XYZ file of N, CA, C and O in Angstrom:
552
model
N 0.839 -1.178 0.000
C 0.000 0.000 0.000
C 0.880 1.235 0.000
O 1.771 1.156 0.846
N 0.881 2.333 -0.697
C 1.529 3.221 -1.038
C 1.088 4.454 -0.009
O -0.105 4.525 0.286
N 2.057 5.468 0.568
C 1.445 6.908 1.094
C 1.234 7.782 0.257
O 1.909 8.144 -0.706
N -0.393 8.354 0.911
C -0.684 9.052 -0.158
C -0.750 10.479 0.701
O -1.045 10.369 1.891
N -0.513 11.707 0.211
C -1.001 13.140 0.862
C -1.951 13.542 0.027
O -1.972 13.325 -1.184
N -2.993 14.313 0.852
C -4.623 14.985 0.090
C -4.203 15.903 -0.057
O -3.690 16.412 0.940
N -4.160 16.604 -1.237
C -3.933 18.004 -1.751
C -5.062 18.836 -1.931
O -5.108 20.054 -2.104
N -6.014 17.950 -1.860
C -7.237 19.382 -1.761
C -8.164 18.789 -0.478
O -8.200 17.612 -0.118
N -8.838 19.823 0.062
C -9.523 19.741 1.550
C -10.411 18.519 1.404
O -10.469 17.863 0.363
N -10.927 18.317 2.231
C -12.206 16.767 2.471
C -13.431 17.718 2.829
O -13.388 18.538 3.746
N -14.490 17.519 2.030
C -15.849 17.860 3.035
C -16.277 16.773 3.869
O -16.261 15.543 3.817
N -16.749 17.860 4.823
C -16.889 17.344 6.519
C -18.408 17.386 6.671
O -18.938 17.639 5.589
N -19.155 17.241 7.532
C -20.413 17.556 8.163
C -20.346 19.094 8.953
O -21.398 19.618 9.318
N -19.337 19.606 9.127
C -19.035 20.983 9.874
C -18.693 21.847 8.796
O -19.115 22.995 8.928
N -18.038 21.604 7.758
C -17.494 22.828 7.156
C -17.428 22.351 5.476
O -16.812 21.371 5.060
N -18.076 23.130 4.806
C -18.217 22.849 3.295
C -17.312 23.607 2.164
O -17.255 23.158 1.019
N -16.608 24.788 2.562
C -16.305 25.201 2.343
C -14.590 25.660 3.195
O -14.247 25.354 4.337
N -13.767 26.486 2.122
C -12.234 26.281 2.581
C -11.652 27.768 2.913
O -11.160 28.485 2.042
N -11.740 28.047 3.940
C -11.648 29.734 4.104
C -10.304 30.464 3.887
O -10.232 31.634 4.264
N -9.294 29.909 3.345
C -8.168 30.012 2.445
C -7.939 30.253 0.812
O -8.364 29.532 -0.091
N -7.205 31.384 0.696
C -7.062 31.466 -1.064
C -5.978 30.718 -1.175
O -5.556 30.362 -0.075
N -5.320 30.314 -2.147
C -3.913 29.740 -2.428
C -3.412 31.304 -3.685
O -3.816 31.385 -4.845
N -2.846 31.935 -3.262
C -2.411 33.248 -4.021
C -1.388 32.717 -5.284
O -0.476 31.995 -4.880
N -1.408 32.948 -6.629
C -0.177 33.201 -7.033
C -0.485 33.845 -8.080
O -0.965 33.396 -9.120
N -0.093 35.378 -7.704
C -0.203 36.147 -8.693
C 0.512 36.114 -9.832
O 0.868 35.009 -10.240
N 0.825 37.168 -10.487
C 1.329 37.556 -11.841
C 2.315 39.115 -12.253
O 2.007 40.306 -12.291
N 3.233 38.568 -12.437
C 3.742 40.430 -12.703
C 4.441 40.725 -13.394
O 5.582 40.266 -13.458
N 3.872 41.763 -14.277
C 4.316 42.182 -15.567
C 5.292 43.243 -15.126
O 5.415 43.822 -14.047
N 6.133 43.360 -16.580
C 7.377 43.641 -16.401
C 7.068 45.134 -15.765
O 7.761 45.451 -14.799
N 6.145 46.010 -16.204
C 5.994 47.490 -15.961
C 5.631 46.756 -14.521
O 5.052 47.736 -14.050
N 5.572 46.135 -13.862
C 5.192 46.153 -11.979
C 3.963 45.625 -11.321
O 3.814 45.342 -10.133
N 2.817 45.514 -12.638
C 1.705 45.419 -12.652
C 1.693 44.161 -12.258
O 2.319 43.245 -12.791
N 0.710 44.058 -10.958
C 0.485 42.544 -10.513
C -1.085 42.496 -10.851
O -1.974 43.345 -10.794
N -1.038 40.739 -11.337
C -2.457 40.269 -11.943
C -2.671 39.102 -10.490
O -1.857 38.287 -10.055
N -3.903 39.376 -10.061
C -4.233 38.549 -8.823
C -4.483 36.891 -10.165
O -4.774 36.885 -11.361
N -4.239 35.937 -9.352
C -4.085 34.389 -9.632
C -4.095 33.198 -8.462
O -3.596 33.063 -7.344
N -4.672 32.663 -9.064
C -5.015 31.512 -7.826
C -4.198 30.118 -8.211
O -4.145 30.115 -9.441
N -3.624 29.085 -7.761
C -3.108 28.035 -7.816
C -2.390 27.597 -6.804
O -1.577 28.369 -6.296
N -2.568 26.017 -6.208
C -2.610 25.458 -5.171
C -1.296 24.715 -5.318
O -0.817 24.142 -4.340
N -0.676 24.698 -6.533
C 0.671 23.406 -6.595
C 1.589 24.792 -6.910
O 1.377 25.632 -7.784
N 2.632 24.757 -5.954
C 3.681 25.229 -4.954
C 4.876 25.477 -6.441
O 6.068 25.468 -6.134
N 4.654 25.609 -7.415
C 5.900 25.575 -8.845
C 5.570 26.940 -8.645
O 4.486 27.514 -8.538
N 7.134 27.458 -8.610
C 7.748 28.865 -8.842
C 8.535 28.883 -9.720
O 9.241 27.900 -9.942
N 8.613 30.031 -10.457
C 9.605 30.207 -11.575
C 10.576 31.158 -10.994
O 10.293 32.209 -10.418
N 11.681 30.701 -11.198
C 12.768 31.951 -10.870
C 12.610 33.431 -11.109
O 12.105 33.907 -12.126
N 12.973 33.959 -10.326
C 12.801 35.955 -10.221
C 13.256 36.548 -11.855
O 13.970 37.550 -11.872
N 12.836 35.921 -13.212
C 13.340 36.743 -14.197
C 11.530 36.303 -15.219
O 10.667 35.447 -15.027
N 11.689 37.402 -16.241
C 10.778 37.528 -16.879
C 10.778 36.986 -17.987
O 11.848 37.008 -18.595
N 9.982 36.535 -18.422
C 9.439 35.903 -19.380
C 8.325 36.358 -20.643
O 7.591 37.338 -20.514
N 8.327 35.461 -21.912
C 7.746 36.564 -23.039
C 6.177 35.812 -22.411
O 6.089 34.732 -21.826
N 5.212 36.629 -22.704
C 3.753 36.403 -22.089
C 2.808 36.170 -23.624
O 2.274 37.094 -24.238
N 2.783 35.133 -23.909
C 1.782 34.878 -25.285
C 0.424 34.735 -24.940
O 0.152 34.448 -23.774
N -0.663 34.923 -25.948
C -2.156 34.240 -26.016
C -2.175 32.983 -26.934
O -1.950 32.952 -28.144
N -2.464 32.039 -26.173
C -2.336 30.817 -27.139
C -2.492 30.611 -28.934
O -1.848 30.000 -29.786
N -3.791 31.541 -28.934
C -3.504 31.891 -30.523
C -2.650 32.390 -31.528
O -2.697 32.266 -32.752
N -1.728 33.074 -30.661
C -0.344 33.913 -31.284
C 0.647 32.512 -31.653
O 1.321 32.621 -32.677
N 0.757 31.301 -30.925
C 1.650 30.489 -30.834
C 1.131 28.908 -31.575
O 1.846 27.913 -31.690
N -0.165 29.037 -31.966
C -0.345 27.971 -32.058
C -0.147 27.650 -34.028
O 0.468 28.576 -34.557
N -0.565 26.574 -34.979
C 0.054 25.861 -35.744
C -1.193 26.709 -36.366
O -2.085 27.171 -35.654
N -1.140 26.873 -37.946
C -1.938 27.353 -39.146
C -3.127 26.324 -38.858
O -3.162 25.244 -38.267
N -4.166 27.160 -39.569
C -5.430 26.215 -39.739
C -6.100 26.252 -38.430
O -7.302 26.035 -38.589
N -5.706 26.492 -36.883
C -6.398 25.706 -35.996
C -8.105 26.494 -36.795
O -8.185 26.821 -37.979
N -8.823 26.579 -36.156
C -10.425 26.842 -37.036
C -10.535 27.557 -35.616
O -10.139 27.173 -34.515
N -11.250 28.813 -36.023
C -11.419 30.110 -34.858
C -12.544 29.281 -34.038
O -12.475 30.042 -33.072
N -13.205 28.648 -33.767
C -13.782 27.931 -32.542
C -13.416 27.613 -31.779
O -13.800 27.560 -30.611
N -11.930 27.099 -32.657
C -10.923 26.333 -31.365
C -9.296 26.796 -30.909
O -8.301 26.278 -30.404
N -9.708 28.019 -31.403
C -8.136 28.940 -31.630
C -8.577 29.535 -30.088
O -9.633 30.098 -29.799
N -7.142 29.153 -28.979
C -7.310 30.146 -28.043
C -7.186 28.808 -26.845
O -6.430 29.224 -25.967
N -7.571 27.620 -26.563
C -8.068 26.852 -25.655
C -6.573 26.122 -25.310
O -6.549 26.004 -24.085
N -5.354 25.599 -25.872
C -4.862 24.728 -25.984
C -5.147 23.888 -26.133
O -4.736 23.204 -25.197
N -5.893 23.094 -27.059
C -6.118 21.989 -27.532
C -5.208 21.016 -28.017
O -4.526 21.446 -28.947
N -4.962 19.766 -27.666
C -3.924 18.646 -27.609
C -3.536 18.473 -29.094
O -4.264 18.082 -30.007
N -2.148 18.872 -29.150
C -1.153 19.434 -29.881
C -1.989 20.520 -31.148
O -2.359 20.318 -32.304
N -2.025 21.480 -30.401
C -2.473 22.738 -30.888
C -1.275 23.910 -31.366
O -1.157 24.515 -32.432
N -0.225 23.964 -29.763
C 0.557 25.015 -30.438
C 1.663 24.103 -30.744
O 1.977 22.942 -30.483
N 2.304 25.482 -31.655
C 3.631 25.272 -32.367
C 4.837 25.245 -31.530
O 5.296 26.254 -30.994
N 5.410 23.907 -31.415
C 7.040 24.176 -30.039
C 7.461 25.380 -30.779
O 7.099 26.383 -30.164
N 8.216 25.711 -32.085
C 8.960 26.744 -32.514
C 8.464 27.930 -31.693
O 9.224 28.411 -30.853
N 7.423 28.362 -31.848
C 6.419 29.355 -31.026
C 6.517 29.974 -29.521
O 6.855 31.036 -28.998
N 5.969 28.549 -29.084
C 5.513 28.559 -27.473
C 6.988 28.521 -26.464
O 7.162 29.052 -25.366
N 7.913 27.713 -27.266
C 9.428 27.382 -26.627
C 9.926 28.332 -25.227
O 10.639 29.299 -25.493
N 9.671 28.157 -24.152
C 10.249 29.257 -23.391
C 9.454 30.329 -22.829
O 9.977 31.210 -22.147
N 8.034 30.291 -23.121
C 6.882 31.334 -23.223
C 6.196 30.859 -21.806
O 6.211 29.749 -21.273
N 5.692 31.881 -21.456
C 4.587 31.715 -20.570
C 2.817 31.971 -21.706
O 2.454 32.859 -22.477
N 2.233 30.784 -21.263
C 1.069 30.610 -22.729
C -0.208 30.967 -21.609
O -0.525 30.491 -20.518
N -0.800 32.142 -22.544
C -2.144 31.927 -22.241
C -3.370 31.667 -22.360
O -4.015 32.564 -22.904
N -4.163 30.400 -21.924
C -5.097 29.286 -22.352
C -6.817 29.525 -21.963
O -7.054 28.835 -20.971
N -7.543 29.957 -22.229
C -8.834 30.015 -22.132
C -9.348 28.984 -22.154
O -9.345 28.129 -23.040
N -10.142 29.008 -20.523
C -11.261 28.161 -20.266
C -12.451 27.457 -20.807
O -13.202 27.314 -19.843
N -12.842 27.092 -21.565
C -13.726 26.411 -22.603
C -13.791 25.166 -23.088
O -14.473 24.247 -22.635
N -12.942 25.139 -24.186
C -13.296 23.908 -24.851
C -11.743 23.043 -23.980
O -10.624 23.471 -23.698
N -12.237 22.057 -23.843
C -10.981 21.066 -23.769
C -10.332 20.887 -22.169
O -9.932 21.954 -21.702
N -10.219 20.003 -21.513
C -9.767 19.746 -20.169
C -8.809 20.641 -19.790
O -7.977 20.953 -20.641
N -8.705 21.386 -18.114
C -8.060 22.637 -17.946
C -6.855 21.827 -17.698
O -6.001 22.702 -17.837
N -6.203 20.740 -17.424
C -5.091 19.963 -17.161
C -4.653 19.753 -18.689
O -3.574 20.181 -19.098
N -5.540 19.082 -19.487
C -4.610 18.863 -20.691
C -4.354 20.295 -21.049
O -3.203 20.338 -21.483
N -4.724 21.106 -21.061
C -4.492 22.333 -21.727
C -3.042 22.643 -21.156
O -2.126 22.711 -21.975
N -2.814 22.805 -20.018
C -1.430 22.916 -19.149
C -0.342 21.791 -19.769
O 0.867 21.947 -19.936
N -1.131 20.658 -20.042
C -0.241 19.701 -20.793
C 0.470 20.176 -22.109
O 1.676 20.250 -22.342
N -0.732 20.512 -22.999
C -0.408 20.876 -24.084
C 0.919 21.876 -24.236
O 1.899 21.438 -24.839
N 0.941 23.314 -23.644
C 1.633 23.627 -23.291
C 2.992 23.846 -22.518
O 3.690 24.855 -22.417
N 3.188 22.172 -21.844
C 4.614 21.605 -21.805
C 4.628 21.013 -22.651
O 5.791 21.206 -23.008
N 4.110 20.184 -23.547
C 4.709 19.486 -24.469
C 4.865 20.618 -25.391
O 5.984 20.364 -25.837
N 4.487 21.710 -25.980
C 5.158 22.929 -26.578
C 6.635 23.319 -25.988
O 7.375 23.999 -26.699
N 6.937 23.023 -25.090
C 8.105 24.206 -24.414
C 7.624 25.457 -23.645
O 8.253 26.476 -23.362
N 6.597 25.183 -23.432
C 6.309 26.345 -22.456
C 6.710 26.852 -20.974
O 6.250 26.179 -20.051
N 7.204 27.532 -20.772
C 7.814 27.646 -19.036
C 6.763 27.626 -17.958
O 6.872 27.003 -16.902
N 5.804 28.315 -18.293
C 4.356 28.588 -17.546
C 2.803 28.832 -18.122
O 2.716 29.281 -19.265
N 2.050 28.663 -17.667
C 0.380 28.406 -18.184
C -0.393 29.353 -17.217
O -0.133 29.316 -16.014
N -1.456 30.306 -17.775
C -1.909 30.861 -17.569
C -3.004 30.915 -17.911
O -3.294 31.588 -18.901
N -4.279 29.990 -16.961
C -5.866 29.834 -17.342
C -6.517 30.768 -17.020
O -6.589 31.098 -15.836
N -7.259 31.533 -18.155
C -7.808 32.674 -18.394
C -9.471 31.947 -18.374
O -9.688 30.905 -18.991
N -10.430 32.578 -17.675
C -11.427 32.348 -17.342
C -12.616 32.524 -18.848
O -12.266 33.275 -19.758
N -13.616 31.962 -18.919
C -14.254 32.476 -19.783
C -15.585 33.221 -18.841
O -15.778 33.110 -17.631
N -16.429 34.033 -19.900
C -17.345 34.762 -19.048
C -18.177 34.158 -18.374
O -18.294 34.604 -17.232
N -18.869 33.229 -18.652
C -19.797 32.073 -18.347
C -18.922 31.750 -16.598
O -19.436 32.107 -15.537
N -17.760 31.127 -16.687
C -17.054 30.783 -15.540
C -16.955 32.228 -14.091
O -17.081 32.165 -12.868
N -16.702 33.272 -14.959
C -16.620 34.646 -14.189
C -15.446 34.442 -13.327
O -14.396 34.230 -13.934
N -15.375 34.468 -11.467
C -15.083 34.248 -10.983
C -14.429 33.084 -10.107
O -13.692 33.122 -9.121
N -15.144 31.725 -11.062
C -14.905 30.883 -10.759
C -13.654 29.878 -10.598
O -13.576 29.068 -11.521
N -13.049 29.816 -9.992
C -11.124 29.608 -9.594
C -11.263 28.189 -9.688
O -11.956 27.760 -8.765
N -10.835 27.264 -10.508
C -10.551 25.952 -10.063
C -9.272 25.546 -9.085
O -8.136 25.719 -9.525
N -9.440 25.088 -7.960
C -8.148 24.189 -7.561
C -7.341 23.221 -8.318
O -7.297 22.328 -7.472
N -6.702 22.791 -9.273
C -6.252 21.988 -9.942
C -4.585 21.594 -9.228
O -4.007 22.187 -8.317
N -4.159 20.479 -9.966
C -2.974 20.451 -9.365
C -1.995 20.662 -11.051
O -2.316 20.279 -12.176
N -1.164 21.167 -10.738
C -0.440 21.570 -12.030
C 1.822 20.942 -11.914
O 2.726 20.783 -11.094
N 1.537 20.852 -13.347
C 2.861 20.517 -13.166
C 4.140 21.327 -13.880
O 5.195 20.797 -14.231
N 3.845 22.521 -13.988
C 4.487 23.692 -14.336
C 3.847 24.991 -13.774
O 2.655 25.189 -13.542
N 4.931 25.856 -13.600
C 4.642 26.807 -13.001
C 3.429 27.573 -13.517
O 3.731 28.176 -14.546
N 1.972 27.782 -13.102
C 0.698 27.552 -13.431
C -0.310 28.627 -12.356
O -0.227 28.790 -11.139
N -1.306 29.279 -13.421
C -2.197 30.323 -12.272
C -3.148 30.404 -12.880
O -3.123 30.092 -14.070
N -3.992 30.727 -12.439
C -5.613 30.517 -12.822
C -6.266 31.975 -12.232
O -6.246 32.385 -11.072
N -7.000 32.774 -13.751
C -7.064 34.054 -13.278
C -8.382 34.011 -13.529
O -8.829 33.046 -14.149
N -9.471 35.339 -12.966
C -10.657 35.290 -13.120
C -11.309 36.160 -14.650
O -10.693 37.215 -14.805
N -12.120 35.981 -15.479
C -12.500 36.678 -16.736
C -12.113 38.061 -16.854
O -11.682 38.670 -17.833
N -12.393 38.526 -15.431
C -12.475 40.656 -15.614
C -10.549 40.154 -15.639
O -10.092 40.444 -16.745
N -9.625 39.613 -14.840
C -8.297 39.744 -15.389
C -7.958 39.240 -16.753
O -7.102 39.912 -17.327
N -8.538 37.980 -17.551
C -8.207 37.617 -18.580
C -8.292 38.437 -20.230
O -7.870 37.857 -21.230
């Protein structure tokens, strides 16, 4: 039998809810911090990085329905290589999308909310340095 640690809270009969944010903002080179939420602990070293919209990086043809989401092998490595990518909430699993974007070369992922979602923050667990922002920031 293997040890396992719970990374996200248990509901209880006392408490349904988790009265903690997990913070990880965002900050652009002019100073400007973008509030961001994400629970898995990946930091990127103190230097800056180029900030794309997934559509800027991704391969000819994708079809504007699906331009914008990271969709599994969507962007272009030449492109994304080194980039921090940013992925809209919609079509396509918010983990593969983060996937997609390491298998590009991407340094970091940045889930941009759609309007429908608004405010809505997923907890996810991520395996690159990763933040999850709300629509009015995206």
């Amino acid at each position: 039998m293997n040890n396992i640690m719970l990374l996200f809270p248990i509901q209880d009969n006392q408490r349904n809810t988790v009265d903690r944010s997990f913070v990880a903002p965002i900050m652009l080179q002019d100073g400007t911090i973008i509030e961001g939420r994400s629970i898995t602990p990946r930091h990127m070293p103190n230097s800056f990085y180029p900030l794309v919209l997934a559509r800027e990086v991704e391969f000819p043809g994708i079809p504007i329905s699906n331009s914008g989401f990271c969709l599994d092998k969507s962007l272009d490595r030449n492109k994304a290589k080194g980039k921090i990518v940013v992925c809209m909430r919609g079509e396509g699993g918010r983990i593969r999308k983060e996937l997609e974007v390491e298998r590009a070369g991407g340094v970091g992922f940045i889930l941009g909310n759609n309007e429908l979602l608004g405010n809505d923050i997923s907890s996810d667990v991520h395996f690159i340095p990763s933040t999850q922002v709300s629509y009015h920031m995206s």
